[in-house]
Coordinates of C-alpha atoms in Angstrom, one line a residue:
X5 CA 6.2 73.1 -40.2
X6 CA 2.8 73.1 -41.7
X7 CA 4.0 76.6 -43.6
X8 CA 6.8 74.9 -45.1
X9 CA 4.6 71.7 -46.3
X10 CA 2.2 73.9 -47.6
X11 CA 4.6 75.7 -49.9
X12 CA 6.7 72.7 -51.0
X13 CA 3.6 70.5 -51.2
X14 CA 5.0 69.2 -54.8
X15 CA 8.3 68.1 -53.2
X16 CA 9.7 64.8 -52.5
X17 CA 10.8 65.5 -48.9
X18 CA 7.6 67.1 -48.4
X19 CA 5.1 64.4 -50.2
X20 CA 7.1 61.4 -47.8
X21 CA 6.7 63.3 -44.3
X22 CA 2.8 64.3 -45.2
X23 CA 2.4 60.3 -46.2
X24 CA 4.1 59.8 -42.6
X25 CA 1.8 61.9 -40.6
X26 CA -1.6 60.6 -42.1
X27 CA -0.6 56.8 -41.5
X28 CA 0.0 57.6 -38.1
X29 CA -3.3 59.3 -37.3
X30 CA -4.9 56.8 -39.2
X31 CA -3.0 53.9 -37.1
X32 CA -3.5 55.8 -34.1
X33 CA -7.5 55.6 -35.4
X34 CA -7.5 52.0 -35.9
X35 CA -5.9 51.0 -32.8
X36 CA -8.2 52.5 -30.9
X37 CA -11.1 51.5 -32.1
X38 CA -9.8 48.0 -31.9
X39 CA -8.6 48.1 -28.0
X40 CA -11.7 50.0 -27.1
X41 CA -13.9 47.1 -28.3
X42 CA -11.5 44.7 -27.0
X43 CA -11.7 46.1 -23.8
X44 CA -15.3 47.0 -24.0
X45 CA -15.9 43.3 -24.2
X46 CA -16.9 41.9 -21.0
X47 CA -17.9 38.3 -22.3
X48 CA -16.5 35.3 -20.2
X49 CA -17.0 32.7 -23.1
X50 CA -18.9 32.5 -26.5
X51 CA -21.3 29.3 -27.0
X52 CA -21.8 29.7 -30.7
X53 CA -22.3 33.3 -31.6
X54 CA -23.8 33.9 -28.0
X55 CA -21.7 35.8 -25.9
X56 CA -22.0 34.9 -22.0
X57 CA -21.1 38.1 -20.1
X58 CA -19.7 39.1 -16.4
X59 CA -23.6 40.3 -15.4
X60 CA -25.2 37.0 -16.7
X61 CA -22.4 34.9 -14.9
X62 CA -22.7 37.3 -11.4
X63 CA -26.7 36.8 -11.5
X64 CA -26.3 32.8 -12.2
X65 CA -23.8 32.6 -9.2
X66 CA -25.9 34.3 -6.7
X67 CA -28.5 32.1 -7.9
X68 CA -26.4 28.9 -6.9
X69 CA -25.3 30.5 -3.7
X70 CA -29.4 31.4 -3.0
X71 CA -29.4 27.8 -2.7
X72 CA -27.2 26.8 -0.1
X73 CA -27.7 26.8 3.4
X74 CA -25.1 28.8 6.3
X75 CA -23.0 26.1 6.4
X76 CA -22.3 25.4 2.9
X77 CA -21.9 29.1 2.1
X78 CA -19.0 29.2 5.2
X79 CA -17.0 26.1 3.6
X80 CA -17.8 28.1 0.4
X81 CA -16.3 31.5 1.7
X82 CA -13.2 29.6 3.1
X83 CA -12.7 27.2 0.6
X84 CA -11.3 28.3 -2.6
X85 CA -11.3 25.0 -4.2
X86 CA -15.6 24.8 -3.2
X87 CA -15.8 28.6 -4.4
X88 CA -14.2 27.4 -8.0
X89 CA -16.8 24.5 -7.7
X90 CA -19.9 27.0 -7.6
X91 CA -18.2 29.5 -10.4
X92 CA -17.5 26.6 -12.9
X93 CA -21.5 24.9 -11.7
X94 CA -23.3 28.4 -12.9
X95 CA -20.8 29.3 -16.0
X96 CA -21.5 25.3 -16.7
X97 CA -25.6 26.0 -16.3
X98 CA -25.0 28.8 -18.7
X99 CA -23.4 27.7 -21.6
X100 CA -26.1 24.6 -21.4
X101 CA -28.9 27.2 -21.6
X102 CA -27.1 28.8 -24.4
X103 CA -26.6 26.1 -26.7
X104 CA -30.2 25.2 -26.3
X105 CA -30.8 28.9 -27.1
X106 CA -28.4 28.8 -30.4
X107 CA -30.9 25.6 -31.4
X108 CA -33.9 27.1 -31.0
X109 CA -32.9 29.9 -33.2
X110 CA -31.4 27.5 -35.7
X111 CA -34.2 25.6 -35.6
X112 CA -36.5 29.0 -36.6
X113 CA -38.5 28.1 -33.2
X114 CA -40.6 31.3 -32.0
X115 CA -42.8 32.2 -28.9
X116 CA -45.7 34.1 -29.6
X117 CA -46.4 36.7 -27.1
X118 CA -49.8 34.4 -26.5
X119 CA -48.1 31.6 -25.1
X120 CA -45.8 33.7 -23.0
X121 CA -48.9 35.0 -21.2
X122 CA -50.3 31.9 -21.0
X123 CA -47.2 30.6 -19.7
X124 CA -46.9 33.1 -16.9
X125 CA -51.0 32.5 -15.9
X126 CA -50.1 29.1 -15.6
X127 CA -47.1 29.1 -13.4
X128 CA -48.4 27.9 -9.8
X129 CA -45.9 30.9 -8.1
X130 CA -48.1 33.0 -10.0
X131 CA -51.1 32.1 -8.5
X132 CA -53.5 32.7 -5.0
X133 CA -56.2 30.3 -4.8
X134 CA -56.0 28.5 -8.4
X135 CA -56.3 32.3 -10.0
X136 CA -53.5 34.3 -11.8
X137 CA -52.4 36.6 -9.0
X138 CA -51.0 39.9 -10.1
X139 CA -49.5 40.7 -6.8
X140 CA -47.7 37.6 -6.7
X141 CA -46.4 38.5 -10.2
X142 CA -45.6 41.8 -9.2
X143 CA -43.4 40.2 -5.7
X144 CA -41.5 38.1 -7.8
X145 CA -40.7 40.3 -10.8
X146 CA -39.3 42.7 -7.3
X147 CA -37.6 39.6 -5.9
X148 CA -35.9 38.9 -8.9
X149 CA -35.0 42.4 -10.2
X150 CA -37.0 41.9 -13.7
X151 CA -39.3 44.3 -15.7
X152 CA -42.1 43.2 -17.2
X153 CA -40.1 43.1 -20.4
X154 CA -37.5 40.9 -18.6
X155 CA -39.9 38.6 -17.4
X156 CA -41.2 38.3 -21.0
X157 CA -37.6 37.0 -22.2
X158 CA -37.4 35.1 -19.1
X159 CA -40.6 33.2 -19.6
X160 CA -39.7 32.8 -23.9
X161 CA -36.3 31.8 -23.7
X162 CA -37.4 28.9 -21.1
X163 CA -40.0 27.6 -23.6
X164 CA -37.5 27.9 -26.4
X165 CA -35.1 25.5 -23.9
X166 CA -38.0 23.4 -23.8
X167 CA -39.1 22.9 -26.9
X168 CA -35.6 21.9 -27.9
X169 CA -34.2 19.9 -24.9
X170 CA -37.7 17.5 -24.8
X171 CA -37.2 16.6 -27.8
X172 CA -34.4 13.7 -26.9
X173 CA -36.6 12.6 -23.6
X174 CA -39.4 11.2 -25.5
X175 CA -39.9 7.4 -24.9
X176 CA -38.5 5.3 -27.0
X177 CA -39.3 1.3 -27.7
X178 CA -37.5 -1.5 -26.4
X179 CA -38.3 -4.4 -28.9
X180 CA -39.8 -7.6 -27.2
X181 CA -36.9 -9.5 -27.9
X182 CA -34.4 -7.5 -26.1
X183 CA -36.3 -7.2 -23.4
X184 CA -36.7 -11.6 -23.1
X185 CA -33.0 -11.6 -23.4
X186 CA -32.2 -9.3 -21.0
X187 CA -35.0 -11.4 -18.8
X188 CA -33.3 -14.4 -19.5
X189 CA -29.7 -13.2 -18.7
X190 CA -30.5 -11.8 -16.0
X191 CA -32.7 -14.3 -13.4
X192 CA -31.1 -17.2 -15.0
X193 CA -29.5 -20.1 -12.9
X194 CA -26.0 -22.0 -13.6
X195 CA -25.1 -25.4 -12.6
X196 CA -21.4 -25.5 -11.5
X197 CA -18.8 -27.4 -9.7
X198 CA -16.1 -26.0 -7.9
X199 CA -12.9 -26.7 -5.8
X200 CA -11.7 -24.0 -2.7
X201 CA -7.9 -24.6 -3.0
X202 CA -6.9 -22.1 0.4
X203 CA -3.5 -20.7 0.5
X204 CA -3.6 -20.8 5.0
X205 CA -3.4 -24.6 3.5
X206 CA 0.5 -24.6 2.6
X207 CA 3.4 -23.9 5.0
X208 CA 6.5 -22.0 3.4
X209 CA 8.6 -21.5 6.6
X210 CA 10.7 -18.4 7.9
X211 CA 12.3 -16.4 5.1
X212 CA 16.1 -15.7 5.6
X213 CA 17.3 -12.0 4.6
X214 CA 18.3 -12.8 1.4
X215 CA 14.7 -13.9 0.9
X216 CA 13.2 -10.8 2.1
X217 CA 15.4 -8.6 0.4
X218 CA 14.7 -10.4 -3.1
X219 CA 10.5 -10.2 -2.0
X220 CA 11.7 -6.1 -1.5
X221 CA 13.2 -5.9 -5.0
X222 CA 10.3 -6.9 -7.0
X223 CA 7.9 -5.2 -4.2
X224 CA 9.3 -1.7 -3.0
X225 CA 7.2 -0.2 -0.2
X226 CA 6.3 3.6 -1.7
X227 CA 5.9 6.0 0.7
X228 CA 3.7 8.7 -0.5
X229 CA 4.8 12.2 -0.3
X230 CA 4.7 13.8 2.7
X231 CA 4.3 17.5 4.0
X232 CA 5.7 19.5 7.3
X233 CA 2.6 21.9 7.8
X234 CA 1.6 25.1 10.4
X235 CA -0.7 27.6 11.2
X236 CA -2.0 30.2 13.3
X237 CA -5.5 30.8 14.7
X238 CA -7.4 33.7 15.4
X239 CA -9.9 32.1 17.7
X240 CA -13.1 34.5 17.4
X241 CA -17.2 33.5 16.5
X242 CA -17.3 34.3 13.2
X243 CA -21.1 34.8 13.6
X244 CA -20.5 38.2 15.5
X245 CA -20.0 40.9 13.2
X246 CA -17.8 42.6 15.6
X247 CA -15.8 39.8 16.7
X248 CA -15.1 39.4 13.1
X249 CA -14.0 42.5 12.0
X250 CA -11.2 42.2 15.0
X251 CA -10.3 38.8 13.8
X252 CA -10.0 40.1 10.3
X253 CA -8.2 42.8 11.4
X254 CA -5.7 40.8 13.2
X255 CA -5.2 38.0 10.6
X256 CA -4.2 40.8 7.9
X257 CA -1.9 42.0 10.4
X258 CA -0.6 38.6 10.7
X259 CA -0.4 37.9 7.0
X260 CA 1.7 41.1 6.2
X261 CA 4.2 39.9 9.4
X262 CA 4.6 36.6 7.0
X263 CA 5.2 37.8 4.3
X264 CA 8.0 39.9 5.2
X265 CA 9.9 37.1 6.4
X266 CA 11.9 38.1 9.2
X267 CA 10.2 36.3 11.9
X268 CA 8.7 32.8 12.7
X269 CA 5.3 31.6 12.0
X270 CA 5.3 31.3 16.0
X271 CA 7.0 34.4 17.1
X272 CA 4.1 36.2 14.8
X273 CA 1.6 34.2 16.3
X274 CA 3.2 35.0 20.2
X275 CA 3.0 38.8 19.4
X276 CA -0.5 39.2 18.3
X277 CA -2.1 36.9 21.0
X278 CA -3.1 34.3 18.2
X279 CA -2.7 30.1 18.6
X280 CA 0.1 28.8 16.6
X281 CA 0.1 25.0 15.8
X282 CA 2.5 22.7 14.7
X283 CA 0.9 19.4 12.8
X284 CA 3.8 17.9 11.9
X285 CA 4.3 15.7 8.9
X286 CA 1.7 14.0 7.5
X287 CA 0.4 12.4 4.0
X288 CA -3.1 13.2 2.9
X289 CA -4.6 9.9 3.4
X290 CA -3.6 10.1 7.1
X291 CA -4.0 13.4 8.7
X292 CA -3.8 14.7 11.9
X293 CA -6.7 14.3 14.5
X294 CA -7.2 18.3 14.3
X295 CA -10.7 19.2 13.6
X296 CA -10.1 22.4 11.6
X297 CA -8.3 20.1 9.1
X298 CA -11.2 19.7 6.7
X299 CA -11.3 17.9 3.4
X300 CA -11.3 21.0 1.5
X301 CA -8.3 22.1 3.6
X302 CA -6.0 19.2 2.9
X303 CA -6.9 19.8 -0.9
X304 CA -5.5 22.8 -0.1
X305 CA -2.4 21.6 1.6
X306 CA -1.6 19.7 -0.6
X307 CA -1.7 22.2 -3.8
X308 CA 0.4 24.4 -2.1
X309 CA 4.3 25.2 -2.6
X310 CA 6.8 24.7 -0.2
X311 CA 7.7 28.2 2.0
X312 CA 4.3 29.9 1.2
X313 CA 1.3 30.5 3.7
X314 CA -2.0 30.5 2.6
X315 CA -4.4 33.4 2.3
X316 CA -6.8 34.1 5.2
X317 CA -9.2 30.9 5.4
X318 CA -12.4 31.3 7.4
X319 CA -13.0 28.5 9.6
X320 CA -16.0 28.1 12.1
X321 CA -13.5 28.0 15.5
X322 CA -11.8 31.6 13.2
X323 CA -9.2 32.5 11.2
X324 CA -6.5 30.7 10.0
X325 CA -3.2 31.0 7.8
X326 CA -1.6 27.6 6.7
X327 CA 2.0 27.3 5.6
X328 CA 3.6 24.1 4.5
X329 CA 7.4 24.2 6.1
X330 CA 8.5 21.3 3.9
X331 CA 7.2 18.9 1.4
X332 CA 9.1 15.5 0.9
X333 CA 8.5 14.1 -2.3
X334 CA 7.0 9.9 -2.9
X335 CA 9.7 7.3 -2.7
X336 CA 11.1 3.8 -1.8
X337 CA 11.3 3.1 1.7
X338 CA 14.6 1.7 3.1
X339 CA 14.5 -1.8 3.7
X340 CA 15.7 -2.1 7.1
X341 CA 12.8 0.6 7.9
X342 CA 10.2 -2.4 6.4
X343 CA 12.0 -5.6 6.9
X344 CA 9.7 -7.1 9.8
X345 CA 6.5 -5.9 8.1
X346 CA 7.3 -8.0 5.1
X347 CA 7.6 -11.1 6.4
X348 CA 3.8 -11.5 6.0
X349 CA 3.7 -10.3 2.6
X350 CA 6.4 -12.8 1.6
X351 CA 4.5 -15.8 3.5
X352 CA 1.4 -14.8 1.5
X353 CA 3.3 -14.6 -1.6
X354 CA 4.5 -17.8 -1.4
X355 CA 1.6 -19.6 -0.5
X356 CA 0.3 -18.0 -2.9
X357 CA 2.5 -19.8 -5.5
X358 CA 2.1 -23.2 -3.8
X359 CA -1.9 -22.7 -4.2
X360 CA -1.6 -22.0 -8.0
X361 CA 0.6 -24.6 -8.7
X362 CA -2.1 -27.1 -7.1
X363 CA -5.1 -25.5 -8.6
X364 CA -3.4 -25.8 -12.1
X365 CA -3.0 -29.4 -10.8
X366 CA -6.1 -29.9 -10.4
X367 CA -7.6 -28.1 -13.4
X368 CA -5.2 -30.0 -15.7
X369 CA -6.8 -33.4 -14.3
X370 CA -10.2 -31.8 -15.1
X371 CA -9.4 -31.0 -18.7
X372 CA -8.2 -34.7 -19.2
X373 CA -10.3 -36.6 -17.4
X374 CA -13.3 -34.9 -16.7
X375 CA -12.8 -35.2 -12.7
X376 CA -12.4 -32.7 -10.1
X377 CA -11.4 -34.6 -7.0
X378 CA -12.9 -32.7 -3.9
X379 CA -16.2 -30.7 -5.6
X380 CA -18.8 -28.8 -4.6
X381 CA -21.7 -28.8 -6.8
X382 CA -24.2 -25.5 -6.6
X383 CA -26.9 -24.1 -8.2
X384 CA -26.4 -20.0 -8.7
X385 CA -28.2 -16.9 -9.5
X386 CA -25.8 -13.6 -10.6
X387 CA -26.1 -12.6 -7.1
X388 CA -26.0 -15.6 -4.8
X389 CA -25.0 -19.9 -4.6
X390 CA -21.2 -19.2 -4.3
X391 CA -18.7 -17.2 -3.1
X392 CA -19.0 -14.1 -5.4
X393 CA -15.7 -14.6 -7.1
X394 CA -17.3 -18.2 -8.3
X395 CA -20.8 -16.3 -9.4
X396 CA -19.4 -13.8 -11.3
X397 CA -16.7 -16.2 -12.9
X398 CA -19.8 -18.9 -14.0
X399 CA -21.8 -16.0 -15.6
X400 CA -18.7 -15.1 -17.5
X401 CA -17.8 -18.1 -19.0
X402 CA -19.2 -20.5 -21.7
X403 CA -21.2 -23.1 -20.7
X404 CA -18.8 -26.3 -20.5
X405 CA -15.4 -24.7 -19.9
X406 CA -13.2 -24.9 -17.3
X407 CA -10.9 -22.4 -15.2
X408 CA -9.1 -21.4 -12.4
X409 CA -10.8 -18.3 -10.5
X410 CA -8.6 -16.1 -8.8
X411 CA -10.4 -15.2 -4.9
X412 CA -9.7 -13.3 -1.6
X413 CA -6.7 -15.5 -0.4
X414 CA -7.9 -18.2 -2.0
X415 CA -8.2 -20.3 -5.8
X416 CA -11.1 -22.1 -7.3
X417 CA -10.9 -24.2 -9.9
X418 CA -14.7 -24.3 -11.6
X419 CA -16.3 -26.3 -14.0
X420 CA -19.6 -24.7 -15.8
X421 CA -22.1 -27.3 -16.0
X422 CA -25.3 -25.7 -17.9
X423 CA -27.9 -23.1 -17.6
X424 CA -31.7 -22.7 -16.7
X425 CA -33.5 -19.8 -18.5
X426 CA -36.4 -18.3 -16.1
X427 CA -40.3 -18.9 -16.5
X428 CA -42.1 -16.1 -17.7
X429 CA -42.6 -13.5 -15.1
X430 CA -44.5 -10.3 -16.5
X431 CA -44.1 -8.3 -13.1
X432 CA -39.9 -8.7 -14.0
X433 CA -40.0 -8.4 -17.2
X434 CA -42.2 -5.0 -16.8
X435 CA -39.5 -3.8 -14.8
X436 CA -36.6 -4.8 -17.2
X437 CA -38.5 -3.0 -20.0
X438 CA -38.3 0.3 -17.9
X439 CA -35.0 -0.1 -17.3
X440 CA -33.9 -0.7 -21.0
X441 CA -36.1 2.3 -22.1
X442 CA -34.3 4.7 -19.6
X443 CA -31.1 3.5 -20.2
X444 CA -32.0 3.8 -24.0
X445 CA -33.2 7.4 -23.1
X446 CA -29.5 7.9 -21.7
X447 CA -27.7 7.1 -24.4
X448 CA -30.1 9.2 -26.8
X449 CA -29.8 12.4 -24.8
X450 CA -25.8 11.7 -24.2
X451 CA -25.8 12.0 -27.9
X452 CA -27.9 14.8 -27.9
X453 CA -25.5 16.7 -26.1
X454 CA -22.1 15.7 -27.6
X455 CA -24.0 17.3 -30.8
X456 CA -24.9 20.5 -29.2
X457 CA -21.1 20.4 -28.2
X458 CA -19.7 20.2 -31.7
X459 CA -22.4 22.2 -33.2
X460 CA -21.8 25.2 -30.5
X461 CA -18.4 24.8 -28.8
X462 CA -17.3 27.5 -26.4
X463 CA -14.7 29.4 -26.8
X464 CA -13.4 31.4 -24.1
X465 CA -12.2 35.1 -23.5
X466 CA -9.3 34.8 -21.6
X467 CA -9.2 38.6 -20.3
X468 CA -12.5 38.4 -18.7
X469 CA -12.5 34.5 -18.1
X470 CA -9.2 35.1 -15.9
X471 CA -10.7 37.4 -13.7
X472 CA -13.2 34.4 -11.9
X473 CA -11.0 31.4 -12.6
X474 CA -7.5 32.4 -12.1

């Protein structure tokens, strides 16, 4: 082949299958070195131009689960849903530390290799009697896997974090006025009159079913959906190593039974000596008394698909594989299955409307004439002087106006008469001036961030990302 191009190099035939050979080594060329640095990249997300990697996001873990003690890293282990919790808490503690990184570096912000020493005397974990200890150095850079150069980027990039997330946390001024208004608003008193106007205070009779079943039509009773659930136990102490590995051993053996489907979740339980237990149906605000049934469990329960067991969950009584037989979906109840349990609810709704209709009664008559027949007057704070429907209605309303306040069973028509402002009180008004400054500090650093957001948003490498969140 290569005789014959080299001898009818000048031909047509010959110039087109030469142009064919040398775009496919040069494809071939290309594509690889595009899929090798594809695959050689092992970044979870970018922040910016910073690239978080697998390494960075495996140390930052460990670091969260360093934290916890035994019995958050057991609900940890056998929890997926708390497992996602810690992987999205350290990639989250990441991406912070990188944006702050990216605005050091925008900002032209440098370390001298000065301060890092000076940073690393000063650290009190550094130090035996109020004197830089080297061996203490030495035990920590050991403890955390660092090199001296590590510990020097360690100890830079914290500054750098510093430098630029203080920034937004410096105090900032509450002006006088501000603070005498929010003084003022606050420990002020209201003078109010008010009528109770009780719904126990009207009789509405028996309803017939033609009542009830009107009532049902403009109030359906929803019953939430509802799931069928099972599982088998292998009882051991998950403490023992060795009792353990058997249970491990067992439950695997037990999982591959299930999944070939051609025997019971109980029948597989009977022949491997395990516990199998039926919970019955249940919704997830009412589940059985069964103490394995934790609240990361019915999370679980509830996220999973009809006809499919769970994987192997670690529990402190064992092992356990869950399987919901059947799921039946939210929806109206029948009436006859709710027709005695809303006769109440109809009573109540009628009283209700005999209430309104005497409170509007009543607040009409205000409005015209000025009167409220059967008043209480009261003096009240924002926390106290009324029932706290009245208080929080009086504080919200102009001084003067009139209304009907909608209560616990219960109407009040109210009438605001005026307002006291506080005397001066410098301990209080102290207080409310450190409160305004902190919230102010709040809002500055919540702005802060959003613009770190936009200014570095993540974006994430789904290959690698897939491998911990998926």
């Amino acid at each position: 082949m290569l005789e014959y191009l080299r001898n009818a190099a000048d031909k047509p035939v010959a110039k087109i299958l030469i142009g064919i050979l040398a775009f496919s080594f040069v494809g071939w060329g290309v594509a690889e070195w595009i899929f090798s640095n594809v695959q050689s990249d092992n970044n979870l997300v970018y922040v910016g131009d910073t690239g978080i990697d697998a390494v960075q996001f495996s140390n930052e873990k460990n670091v969260q689960l360093a934290k916890m003690d035994s019995e958050e890293l057991r609900e940890v282990y056998a929890n997926p849903i708390a497992m996602d919790g810690v992987n999205k808490q350290a990639l989250a503690t990441l991406i912070s530390r990188a944006r702050l990184d990216n605005r050091a570096y925008d900002l032209g912000l440098i370390v001298s290799d000065s301060e890092v020493a000076r940073q690393i005397r000063s650290q009190p974990e550094f130090q035996s009697g109020g004197q830089f200890s080297s061996f203490a150095y030495d035990n920590w850079l050991r403890e955390n896997g660092y090199t001296e150069n590590d510990a020097k980027v360690f100890i830079r990039n914290q500054v750098l974090q510093n430098y630029v997330s203080l920034a937004p946390k410096a105090p900032i001024k509450v002006p006088d006025f501000a603070v005498k208004a929010e003084f003022d608003a606050r420990y002020s008193e209201r003078k109010i009159d008010y009528v109770t106007v009780d719904f126990d205070d009207f009789n509405v009779g028996t309803p017939t079913e033609e009542d009830l079943r009107a009532f049902y039509a403009q109030n359906p009773r929803v019953v939430p959906e509802q799931r069928t659930v099972s599982y088998v136990l292998v009882a051991a102490d998950m403490n023992k190593p060795d009792e353990a590995d058997v249970a491990h051993a067992a439950a695997e053996e037990i999982a591959t039974d299930l999944f070939a489907g051609e025997k019971t979740m109980a029948e597989i339980a009977k022949n491997h000596d395990a516990k199998y237990v039926s919970l019955g149906t249940f919704d997830a605000d009412n589940r059985p008394d069964d103490e394995l049934l934790t609240d990361g469990l019915m999370a679980q329960i509830f996220d999973m698909e009809q006809g499919i067991e769970s994987e192997v969950i670690q529990t402190d009584k064992g092992l356990i594989i869950v399987m919901v037989d059947e799921i039946i979906p939210e929806h109206n109840a029948q009436f006859d299955a709710v027709k005695d349990s809303l006769i109440g609810d109809w009573r109540t709704n009628e009283q209700r409307k005999q209430a309104y209709l005497r409170a509007n009664e009543l607040l009409v008559d205000l409005n015209e004439s000025g009167q409220l027949d059967g008043k209480k007057t009261a003096m009240v704070t924002r926390t106290d002087g009324a029932p706290l429907a009245v208080v929080s209605a009086a504080f919200n309303s102009e001084i003067g106006s009139n209304s009907i306040v909608n209560g616990n069973g219960v109407f009040y028509v109210l009438h605001v008469e005026n307002e006291i402002l506080p005397e001066p009180d410098q301990k209080k008004m102290a207080d409310v001036r450190k409160e305004l400054e902190n919230a102010s500090g709040a809002v500055v650093a919540g702005d802060y961030n959003s613009f770190l957001e936009r200014e570095y948003p993540v974006e994430i490498n789904e290959k690698v990302y897939r491998r911990f969140f998926d």
